[in-house]
PDB file of C-alpha atoms and ligand atoms in Angstrom:
ATOM      1  CA  UNK A   1     -52.538 -83.254 -75.147  1.00 48.00           C
ATOM      2  CA  UNK A   2     -56.246 -82.950 -75.985  1.00 53.00           C
ATOM      3  CA  UNK A   3     -57.456 -79.587 -77.294  1.00 51.00           C
ATOM      4  CA  UNK A   4     -59.312 -78.471 -74.117  1.00 54.00           C
ATOM      5  CA  UNK A   5     -56.184 -79.073 -71.994  1.00 57.00           C
ATOM      6  CA  UNK A   6     -54.123 -77.196 -74.592  1.00 56.00           C
ATOM      7  CA  UNK A   7     -56.519 -74.194 -74.442  1.00 57.00           C
ATOM      8  CA  UNK A   8     -56.395 -74.183 -70.652  1.00 55.00           C
ATOM      9  CA  UNK A   9     -52.599 -74.299 -70.645  1.00 60.00           C
ATOM     10  CA  UNK A  10     -52.500 -71.363 -73.100  1.00 60.00           C
ATOM     11  CA  UNK A  11     -54.948 -69.361 -70.958  1.00 57.00           C
ATOM     12  CA  UNK A  12     -52.889 -69.996 -67.818  1.00 55.00           C
ATOM     13  CA  UNK A  13     -49.698 -68.943 -69.591  1.00 63.00           C
ATOM     14  CA  UNK A  14     -51.406 -65.742 -70.748  1.00 64.00           C
ATOM     15  CA  UNK A  15     -52.682 -65.045 -67.242  1.00 65.00           C
ATOM     16  CA  UNK A  16     -49.369 -65.586 -65.522  1.00 71.00           C
ATOM     17  CA  UNK A  17     -47.736 -63.335 -68.123  1.00 91.00           C
ATOM     18  CA  UNK A  18     -50.311 -60.652 -67.284  1.00 92.00           C
ATOM     19  CA  UNK A  19     -49.730 -61.120 -63.533  1.00 88.00           C
ATOM     20  CA  UNK A  20     -46.008 -60.709 -64.121  1.00 92.00           C
ATOM     21  CA  UNK A  21     -46.525 -57.510 -66.144  1.00 93.00           C
ATOM     22  CA  UNK A  22     -48.839 -56.127 -63.432  1.00 93.00           C
ATOM     23  CA  UNK A  23     -46.248 -57.070 -60.794  1.00 90.00           C
ATOM     24  CA  UNK A  24     -43.524 -55.304 -62.803  1.00 94.00           C
ATOM     25  CA  UNK A  25     -45.593 -52.091 -63.044  1.00 96.00           C
ATOM     26  CA  UNK A  26     -45.198 -50.924 -59.456  1.00 94.00           C
ATOM     27  CA  UNK A  27     -43.509 -47.718 -60.689  1.00 95.00           C
ATOM     28  CA  UNK A  28     -46.844 -46.551 -62.163  1.00 98.00           C
ATOM     29  CA  UNK A  29     -49.475 -48.806 -60.605  1.00 98.00           C
ATOM     30  CA  UNK A  30     -50.468 -47.598 -57.123  1.00 98.00           C
ATOM     31  CA  UNK A  31     -52.591 -50.604 -56.174  1.00 96.00           C
ATOM     32  CA  UNK A  32     -54.083 -53.746 -57.579  1.00 91.00           C
ATOM     33  CA  UNK A  33     -57.445 -54.920 -56.284  1.00 85.00           C
ATOM     34  CA  UNK A  34     -56.809 -58.650 -56.618  1.00 74.00           C
ATOM     35  CA  UNK A  35     -59.754 -60.888 -55.876  1.00 73.00           C
ATOM     36  CA  UNK A  36     -62.221 -60.693 -53.014  1.00 71.00           C
ATOM     37  CA  UNK A  37     -65.895 -61.398 -52.528  1.00 75.00           C
ATOM     38  CA  UNK A  38     -67.363 -58.590 -50.424  1.00 91.00           C
ATOM     39  CA  UNK A  39     -66.818 -54.927 -51.359  1.00 92.00           C
ATOM     40  CA  UNK A  40     -67.879 -53.601 -47.926  1.00 92.00           C
ATOM     41  CA  UNK A  41     -65.415 -55.915 -46.153  1.00 92.00           C
ATOM     42  CA  UNK A  42     -62.653 -55.025 -48.609  1.00 92.00           C
ATOM     43  CA  UNK A  43     -63.016 -51.253 -48.316  1.00 94.00           C
ATOM     44  CA  UNK A  44     -63.357 -51.307 -44.518  1.00 94.00           C
ATOM     45  CA  UNK A  45     -59.579 -51.311 -43.954  1.00 94.00           C
ATOM     46  CA  UNK A  46     -58.375 -48.099 -45.564  1.00 96.00           C
ATOM     47  CA  UNK A  47     -55.097 -47.819 -47.436  1.00 96.00           C
ATOM     48  CA  UNK A  48     -55.293 -44.116 -48.274  1.00 98.00           C
ATOM     49  CA  UNK A  49     -52.846 -42.854 -50.855  1.00 98.00           C
ATOM     50  CA  UNK A  50     -50.355 -40.264 -49.664  1.00 98.00           C
ATOM     51  CA  UNK A  51     -50.408 -37.979 -52.724  1.00 98.00           C
ATOM     52  CA  UNK A  52     -47.373 -35.977 -51.621  1.00 98.00           C
ATOM     53  CA  UNK A  53     -45.292 -39.143 -51.402  1.00 98.00           C
ATOM     54  CA  UNK A  54     -46.614 -40.428 -54.716  1.00 98.00           C
ATOM     55  CA  UNK A  55     -46.238 -37.267 -56.810  1.00 98.00           C
ATOM     56  CA  UNK A  56     -43.626 -35.318 -54.855  1.00 98.00           C
ATOM     57  CA  UNK A  57     -45.805 -32.211 -54.870  1.00 98.00           C
ATOM     58  CA  UNK A  58     -49.045 -30.847 -53.401  1.00 98.00           C
ATOM     59  CA  UNK A  59     -50.765 -30.199 -56.749  1.00 98.00           C
ATOM     60  CA  UNK A  60     -54.474 -30.954 -57.190  1.00 98.00           C
ATOM     61  CA  UNK A  61     -55.367 -34.593 -57.867  1.00 98.00           C
ATOM     62  CA  UNK A  62     -57.882 -35.626 -60.563  1.00 99.00           C
ATOM     63  CA  UNK A  63     -59.324 -39.068 -61.399  1.00 99.00           C
ATOM     64  CA  UNK A  64     -60.063 -40.597 -64.816  1.00 98.00           C
ATOM     65  CA  UNK A  65     -62.623 -43.305 -63.977  1.00 98.00           C
ATOM     66  CA  UNK A  66     -62.822 -46.211 -66.437  1.00 98.00           C
ATOM     67  CA  UNK A  67     -59.698 -45.026 -68.270  1.00 98.00           C
ATOM     68  CA  UNK A  68     -59.697 -47.925 -70.761  1.00 97.00           C
ATOM     69  CA  UNK A  69     -56.645 -47.707 -73.035  1.00 96.00           C
ATOM     70  CA  UNK A  70     -55.410 -44.559 -71.276  1.00 98.00           C
ATOM     71  CA  UNK A  71     -55.231 -42.135 -74.251  1.00 98.00           C
ATOM     72  CA  UNK A  72     -57.174 -39.401 -72.446  1.00 98.00           C
ATOM     73  CA  UNK A  73     -55.211 -39.733 -69.183  1.00 98.00           C
ATOM     74  CA  UNK A  74     -51.877 -39.512 -71.015  1.00 98.00           C
ATOM     75  CA  UNK A  75     -52.934 -36.460 -73.034  1.00 98.00           C
ATOM     76  CA  UNK A  76     -54.430 -34.551 -70.116  1.00 98.00           C
ATOM     77  CA  UNK A  77     -51.467 -35.312 -67.837  1.00 98.00           C
ATOM     78  CA  UNK A  78     -49.169 -34.078 -70.580  1.00 98.00           C
ATOM     79  CA  UNK A  79     -51.192 -30.878 -71.017  1.00 98.00           C
ATOM     80  CA  UNK A  80     -51.608 -30.020 -67.309  1.00 98.00           C
ATOM     81  CA  UNK A  81     -48.261 -30.647 -65.638  1.00 98.00           C
ATOM     82  CA  UNK A  82     -49.453 -28.610 -62.624  1.00 98.00           C
ATOM     83  CA  UNK A  83     -52.050 -31.282 -61.796  1.00 98.00           C
ATOM     84  CA  UNK A  84     -51.760 -34.933 -60.823  1.00 98.00           C
ATOM     85  CA  UNK A  85     -53.872 -37.688 -62.370  1.00 99.00           C
ATOM     86  CA  UNK A  86     -54.856 -41.176 -61.264  1.00 98.00           C
ATOM     87  CA  UNK A  87     -56.404 -43.321 -64.012  1.00 98.00           C
ATOM     88  CA  UNK A  88     -58.679 -46.079 -62.710  1.00 98.00           C
ATOM     89  CA  UNK A  89     -59.682 -49.220 -64.612  1.00 97.00           C
ATOM     90  CA  UNK A  90     -61.102 -52.525 -63.376  1.00 96.00           C
ATOM     91  CA  UNK A  91     -59.657 -54.813 -66.046  1.00 95.00           C
ATOM     92  CA  UNK A  92     -55.980 -55.584 -65.594  1.00 95.00           C
ATOM     93  CA  UNK A  93     -55.587 -56.758 -69.199  1.00 95.00           C
ATOM     94  CA  UNK A  94     -56.822 -53.300 -70.311  1.00 96.00           C
ATOM     95  CA  UNK A  95     -54.960 -51.121 -67.795  1.00 97.00           C
ATOM     96  CA  UNK A  96     -51.656 -52.845 -68.521  1.00 97.00           C
ATOM     97  CA  UNK A  97     -51.729 -51.438 -72.078  1.00 96.00           C
ATOM     98  CA  UNK A  98     -52.392 -47.943 -70.709  1.00 97.00           C
ATOM     99  CA  UNK A  99     -49.515 -48.328 -68.237  1.00 98.00           C
ATOM    100  CA  UNK A 100     -47.105 -49.408 -70.979  1.00 96.00           C
ATOM    101  CA  UNK A 101     -48.055 -46.356 -73.076  1.00 97.00           C
ATOM    102  CA  UNK A 102     -47.741 -44.017 -70.092  1.00 98.00           C
ATOM    103  CA  UNK A 103     -44.272 -45.375 -69.318  1.00 97.00           C
ATOM    104  CA  UNK A 104     -43.138 -44.394 -72.797  1.00 97.00           C
ATOM    105  CA  UNK A 105     -44.616 -40.903 -72.294  1.00 97.00           C
ATOM    106  CA  UNK A 106     -42.460 -40.502 -69.123  1.00 96.00           C
ATOM    107  CA  UNK A 107     -45.056 -38.497 -67.174  1.00 97.00           C
ATOM    108  CA  UNK A 108     -44.334 -37.785 -63.511  1.00 97.00           C
ATOM    109  CA  UNK A 109     -47.930 -36.692 -62.836  1.00 98.00           C
ATOM    110  CA  UNK A 110     -49.845 -39.801 -63.973  1.00 98.00           C
ATOM    111  CA  UNK A 111     -50.370 -43.016 -61.982  1.00 98.00           C
ATOM    112  CA  UNK A 112     -52.794 -45.931 -62.295  1.00 98.00           C
ATOM    113  CA  UNK A 113     -55.138 -47.825 -60.021  1.00 98.00           C
ATOM    114  CA  UNK A 114     -56.442 -51.265 -61.024  1.00 96.00           C
ATOM    115  CA  UNK A 115     -59.705 -51.566 -59.143  1.00 95.00           C
ATOM    116  CA  UNK A 116     -63.452 -51.246 -59.444  1.00 96.00           C
ATOM    117  CA  UNK A 117     -64.825 -47.781 -58.779  1.00 97.00           C
ATOM    118  CA  UNK A 118     -66.930 -49.395 -56.049  1.00 96.00           C
ATOM    119  CA  UNK A 119     -63.641 -49.779 -54.115  1.00 96.00           C
ATOM    120  CA  UNK A 120     -62.266 -46.245 -54.550  1.00 97.00           C
ATOM    121  CA  UNK A 121     -62.953 -45.273 -50.958  1.00 97.00           C
ATOM    122  CA  UNK A 122     -60.399 -47.798 -49.754  1.00 96.00           C
ATOM    123  CA  UNK A 123     -57.626 -45.779 -51.389  1.00 97.00           C
ATOM    124  CA  UNK A 124     -58.910 -42.213 -51.845  1.00 98.00           C
ATOM    125  CA  UNK A 125     -59.178 -39.939 -48.814  1.00 98.00           C
ATOM    126  CA  UNK A 126     -62.519 -38.141 -48.323  1.00 98.00           C
ATOM    127  CA  UNK A 127     -62.674 -34.688 -49.958  1.00 98.00           C
ATOM    128  CA  UNK A 128     -59.224 -34.938 -51.541  1.00 98.00           C
ATOM    129  CA  UNK A 129     -60.052 -34.881 -55.276  1.00 98.00           C
ATOM    130  CA  UNK A 130     -60.465 -31.835 -57.542  1.00 98.00           C
ATOM    131  CA  UNK A 131     -62.042 -33.307 -60.673  1.00 98.00           C
ATOM    132  CA  UNK A 132     -63.503 -36.637 -61.748  1.00 99.00           C
ATOM    133  CA  UNK A 133     -63.602 -37.481 -65.462  1.00 99.00           C
ATOM    134  CA  UNK A 134     -66.230 -39.987 -66.620  1.00 99.00           C
ATOM    135  CA  UNK A 135     -65.459 -40.580 -70.274  1.00 98.00           C
ATOM    136  CA  UNK A 136     -67.818 -42.790 -72.261  1.00 98.00           C
ATOM    137  CA  UNK A 137     -68.770 -44.996 -69.322  1.00 98.00           C
ATOM    138  CA  UNK A 138     -70.754 -48.058 -70.390  1.00 98.00           C
ATOM    139  CA  UNK A 139     -74.381 -46.847 -70.821  1.00 98.00           C
ATOM    140  CA  UNK A 140     -75.887 -50.197 -69.742  1.00 98.00           C
ATOM    141  CA  UNK A 141     -79.341 -49.553 -71.269  1.00 97.00           C
ATOM    142  CA  UNK A 142     -81.116 -52.480 -69.564  1.00 98.00           C
ATOM    143  CA  UNK A 143     -83.106 -51.318 -66.558  1.00 96.00           C
ATOM    144  CA  UNK A 144     -81.842 -54.254 -64.503  1.00 97.00           C
ATOM    145  CA  UNK A 145     -78.260 -52.944 -64.955  1.00 98.00           C
ATOM    146  CA  UNK A 146     -79.018 -49.404 -63.750  1.00 98.00           C
ATOM    147  CA  UNK A 147     -77.110 -49.962 -60.479  1.00 97.00           C
ATOM    148  CA  UNK A 148     -73.920 -50.584 -62.480  1.00 97.00           C
ATOM    149  CA  UNK A 149     -74.115 -47.272 -64.387  1.00 98.00           C
ATOM    150  CA  UNK A 150     -71.336 -45.001 -63.199  1.00 98.00           C
ATOM    151  CA  UNK A 151     -73.807 -42.151 -62.639  1.00 98.00           C
ATOM    152  CA  UNK A 152     -76.173 -44.265 -60.519  1.00 98.00           C
ATOM    153  CA  UNK A 153     -76.773 -42.643 -57.089  1.00 98.00           C
ATOM    154  CA  UNK A 154     -74.565 -45.242 -55.360  1.00 97.00           C
ATOM    155  CA  UNK A 155     -71.594 -44.018 -57.445  1.00 98.00           C
ATOM    156  CA  UNK A 156     -72.569 -40.344 -57.088  1.00 98.00           C
ATOM    157  CA  UNK A 157     -72.400 -40.828 -53.304  1.00 98.00           C
ATOM    158  CA  UNK A 158     -68.824 -42.093 -53.642  1.00 98.00           C
ATOM    159  CA  UNK A 159     -67.908 -39.108 -55.854  1.00 98.00           C
ATOM    160  CA  UNK A 160     -69.481 -36.683 -53.346  1.00 98.00           C
ATOM    161  CA  UNK A 161     -67.429 -38.275 -50.557  1.00 98.00           C
ATOM    162  CA  UNK A 162     -64.075 -38.097 -52.318  1.00 98.00           C
ATOM    163  CA  UNK A 163     -64.454 -34.747 -54.144  1.00 98.00           C
ATOM    164  CA  UNK A 164     -63.440 -31.525 -52.426  1.00 98.00           C
ATOM    165  CA  UNK A 165     -66.163 -28.967 -51.853  1.00 97.00           C
ATOM    166  CA  UNK A 166     -66.779 -27.357 -55.247  1.00 97.00           C
ATOM    167  CA  UNK A 167     -65.069 -30.275 -57.016  1.00 98.00           C
ATOM    168  CA  UNK A 168     -66.215 -31.196 -60.523  1.00 98.00           C
ATOM    169  CA  UNK A 169     -67.536 -34.244 -62.356  1.00 99.00           C
ATOM    170  CA  UNK A 170     -66.992 -33.936 -66.108  1.00 98.00           C
ATOM    171  CA  UNK A 171     -68.929 -36.556 -68.044  1.00 99.00           C
ATOM    172  CA  UNK A 172     -68.887 -37.263 -71.774  1.00 98.00           C
ATOM    173  CA  UNK A 173     -71.000 -39.835 -73.588  1.00 98.00           C
ATOM    174  CA  UNK A 174     -72.459 -40.513 -77.026  1.00 98.00           C
ATOM    175  CA  UNK A 175     -75.555 -42.185 -75.549  1.00 98.00           C
ATOM    176  CA  UNK A 176     -78.447 -39.748 -75.230  1.00 98.00           C
ATOM    177  CA  UNK A 177     -80.573 -41.975 -72.957  1.00 98.00           C
ATOM    178  CA  UNK A 178     -77.636 -42.483 -70.597  1.00 98.00           C
ATOM    179  CA  UNK A 179     -76.945 -38.733 -70.717  1.00 98.00           C
ATOM    180  CA  UNK A 180     -80.582 -37.910 -69.880  1.00 98.00           C
ATOM    181  CA  UNK A 181     -80.519 -40.494 -67.056  1.00 98.00           C
ATOM    182  CA  UNK A 182     -77.278 -38.994 -65.683  1.00 98.00           C
ATOM    183  CA  UNK A 183     -78.629 -35.415 -65.744  1.00 98.00           C
ATOM    184  CA  UNK A 184     -81.675 -36.599 -63.823  1.00 98.00           C
ATOM    185  CA  UNK A 185     -79.490 -38.317 -61.191  1.00 98.00           C
ATOM    186  CA  UNK A 186     -77.308 -35.201 -60.749  1.00 98.00           C
ATOM    187  CA  UNK A 187     -80.411 -33.126 -60.072  1.00 98.00           C
ATOM    188  CA  UNK A 188     -81.887 -35.729 -57.684  1.00 98.00           C
ATOM    189  CA  UNK A 189     -78.599 -35.759 -55.745  1.00 97.00           C
ATOM    190  CA  UNK A 190     -78.670 -31.926 -55.522  1.00 97.00           C
ATOM    191  CA  UNK A 191     -75.549 -31.487 -57.621  1.00 98.00           C
ATOM    192  CA  UNK A 192     -75.217 -28.284 -59.648  1.00 98.00           C
ATOM    193  CA  UNK A 193     -75.158 -28.854 -63.408  1.00 98.00           C
ATOM    194  CA  UNK A 194     -72.906 -26.078 -64.751  1.00 98.00           C
ATOM    195  CA  UNK A 195     -72.962 -27.263 -68.363  1.00 98.00           C
ATOM    196  CA  UNK A 196     -75.422 -29.455 -70.271  1.00 98.00           C
ATOM    197  CA  UNK A 197     -74.136 -29.760 -73.828  1.00 98.00           C
ATOM    198  CA  UNK A 198     -75.832 -32.120 -76.285  1.00 98.00           C
ATOM    199  CA  UNK A 199     -73.454 -31.482 -79.197  1.00 98.00           C
ATOM    200  CA  UNK A 200     -69.855 -30.981 -78.125  1.00 98.00           C
ATOM    201  CA  UNK A 201     -68.473 -30.849 -81.684  1.00 96.00           C
ATOM    202  CA  UNK A 202     -70.744 -27.869 -82.444  1.00 96.00           C
ATOM    203  CA  UNK A 203     -69.286 -26.088 -79.400  1.00 95.00           C
ATOM    204  CA  UNK A 204     -65.833 -26.257 -81.019  1.00 93.00           C
ATOM    205  CA  UNK A 205     -64.134 -26.363 -77.607  1.00 96.00           C
ATOM    206  CA  UNK A 206     -60.442 -26.281 -78.484  1.00 94.00           C
ATOM    207  CA  UNK A 207     -59.555 -27.446 -74.970  1.00 95.00           C
ATOM    208  CA  UNK A 208     -61.536 -30.669 -75.332  1.00 98.00           C
ATOM    209  CA  UNK A 209     -59.276 -33.741 -75.213  1.00 98.00           C
ATOM    210  CA  UNK A 210     -60.764 -36.573 -77.260  1.00 98.00           C
ATOM    211  CA  UNK A 211     -60.698 -40.119 -75.905  1.00 98.00           C
ATOM    212  CA  UNK A 212     -60.334 -43.318 -77.980  1.00 96.00           C
ATOM    213  CA  UNK A 213     -64.094 -43.912 -77.851  1.00 97.00           C
ATOM    214  CA  UNK A 214     -64.887 -40.270 -78.637  1.00 98.00           C
ATOM    215  CA  UNK A 215     -62.824 -40.357 -81.851  1.00 97.00           C
ATOM    216  CA  UNK A 216     -64.572 -43.565 -82.919  1.00 98.00           C
ATOM    217  CA  UNK A 217     -68.051 -42.153 -82.243  1.00 98.00           C
ATOM    218  CA  UNK A 218     -67.318 -38.865 -84.033  1.00 98.00           C
ATOM    219  CA  UNK A 219     -66.147 -40.841 -87.093  1.00 98.00           C
ATOM    220  CA  UNK A 220     -69.442 -42.765 -86.928  1.00 98.00           C
ATOM    221  CA  UNK A 221     -71.269 -39.405 -87.072  1.00 97.00           C
ATOM    222  CA  UNK A 222     -72.586 -39.597 -83.501  1.00 98.00           C
ATOM    223  CA  UNK A 223     -73.143 -36.524 -81.343  1.00 98.00           C
ATOM    224  CA  UNK A 224     -71.072 -36.207 -78.176  1.00 98.00           C
ATOM    225  CA  UNK A 225     -72.766 -34.977 -75.007  1.00 98.00           C
ATOM    226  CA  UNK A 226     -70.983 -33.349 -72.069  1.00 98.00           C
ATOM    227  CA  UNK A 227     -72.059 -32.409 -68.566  1.00 98.00           C
ATOM    228  CA  UNK A 228     -69.991 -30.404 -66.093  1.00 98.00           C
ATOM    229  CA  UNK A 229     -71.313 -30.870 -62.585  1.00 98.00           C
ATOM    230  CA  UNK A 230     -70.270 -29.285 -59.275  1.00 98.00           C
ATOM    231  CA  UNK A 231     -70.693 -30.982 -55.885  1.00 96.00           C
TER     232      UNK A 231
HETATM  233  C1  LIG B 301     -66.451 -47.774 -72.905  1.00 64.83           C
HETATM  234  S1  LIG B 301     -64.943 -47.810 -72.068  1.00 64.83           S
HETATM  235  C2  LIG B 301     -64.346 -46.104 -72.173  1.00 64.83           C
HETATM  236  C3  LIG B 301     -62.846 -46.027 -72.089  1.00 64.83           C
HETATM  237  C4  LIG B 301     -62.258 -44.602 -72.151  1.00 64.83           C
HETATM  238  N1  LIG B 301     -62.672 -43.814 -71.013  1.00 64.83           N
HETATM  239  C5  LIG B 301     -62.619 -43.890 -73.436  1.00 64.83           C
HETATM  240  O1  LIG B 301     -63.368 -42.918 -73.385  1.00 64.83           O
HETATM  241  O2  LIG B 301     -62.128 -44.297 -74.485  1.00 64.83           O
HETATM  242  C6  LIG B 301     -65.433 -47.906 -70.354  1.00 64.83           C
HETATM  243  C7  LIG B 301     -64.324 -48.418 -69.441  1.00 64.83           C
HETATM  244  O3  LIG B 301     -64.764 -48.322 -68.097  1.00 64.83           O
HETATM  245  C8  LIG B 301     -64.368 -49.485 -67.390  1.00 64.83           C
HETATM  246  N2  LIG B 301     -65.314 -49.676 -66.277  1.00 64.83           N
HETATM  247  C9  LIG B 301     -66.645 -49.884 -66.357  1.00 64.83           C
HETATM  248  N3  LIG B 301     -67.196 -50.033 -65.144  1.00 64.83           N
HETATM  249  C10 LIG B 301     -66.175 -49.921 -64.248  1.00 64.83           C
HETATM  250  C11 LIG B 301     -66.095 -50.004 -62.819  1.00 64.83           C
HETATM  251  N4  LIG B 301     -67.180 -50.223 -62.082  1.00 64.83           N
HETATM  252  N5  LIG B 301     -64.880 -49.830 -62.249  1.00 64.83           N
HETATM  253  C12 LIG B 301     -63.769 -49.606 -63.010  1.00 64.83           C
HETATM  254  N6  LIG B 301     -63.780 -49.533 -64.350  1.00 64.83           N
HETATM  255  C13 LIG B 301     -64.966 -49.685 -64.975  1.00 64.83           C
HETATM  256  C14 LIG B 301     -64.453 -50.597 -68.439  1.00 64.83           C
HETATM  257  O4  LIG B 301     -63.664 -51.695 -68.094  1.00 64.83           O
HETATM  258  C15 LIG B 301     -63.980 -49.879 -69.701  1.00 64.83           C
HETATM  259  O5  LIG B 301     -62.591 -50.016 -69.898  1.00 64.83           O
END
């Protein structure tokens, strides 16, 4: 076999192994986006989650958007057993690691959703969410990528639609330009900024749960910024 065919065969084996692991995760994975071309078409037919059926209780539901390796979601679900959490991540090869860790933690109040945040409204009922966590979302500094930033107005509109009245967005980032941009967007969208903290470590908030990226940035000596925003 020539080397390019060998590489392709290896990639396909890896992919089918990932598909199998995703398929075997239905105990924790609520939905899997799969592939499609048009977001508007895809989200048109709603498949709203029935939280009571999923969690067996009527506790508040919170979202961790862009959960990455899942460390934050697992810790917060462990700390607040009286709340339910759905951790959302677009990359299946990333979320599968988070799911495997969560399975070991045996948490009844944490589930996963493998989709792009652009598609949340297919699954999440309007005004059904208490808190949205945006932890170290990609800052995407290039102007031409502004639409992809998770605090761009098109995402804030989604958050406003799915959050309950008075619901919160809690954002953390190490990137001061992205933080400044986000604060500006919150104000333009008439959201109430309850906290604007430019140095979270100095605040010594003992309730702060550190994410994988947060720990890395603190070790690099970077300042962590946090905004708490009410809709
Ligand atoms: C920099 S990582 C942060 C991971 C984690 N929250 C932390 O603090 O360690 C950002 C994550 O957001 C995910 N992400 C970015 N844009 C997304 C989108 N539109 N929909 C879903 N996930 C997204 C990325 O795949 C990545 O895993």
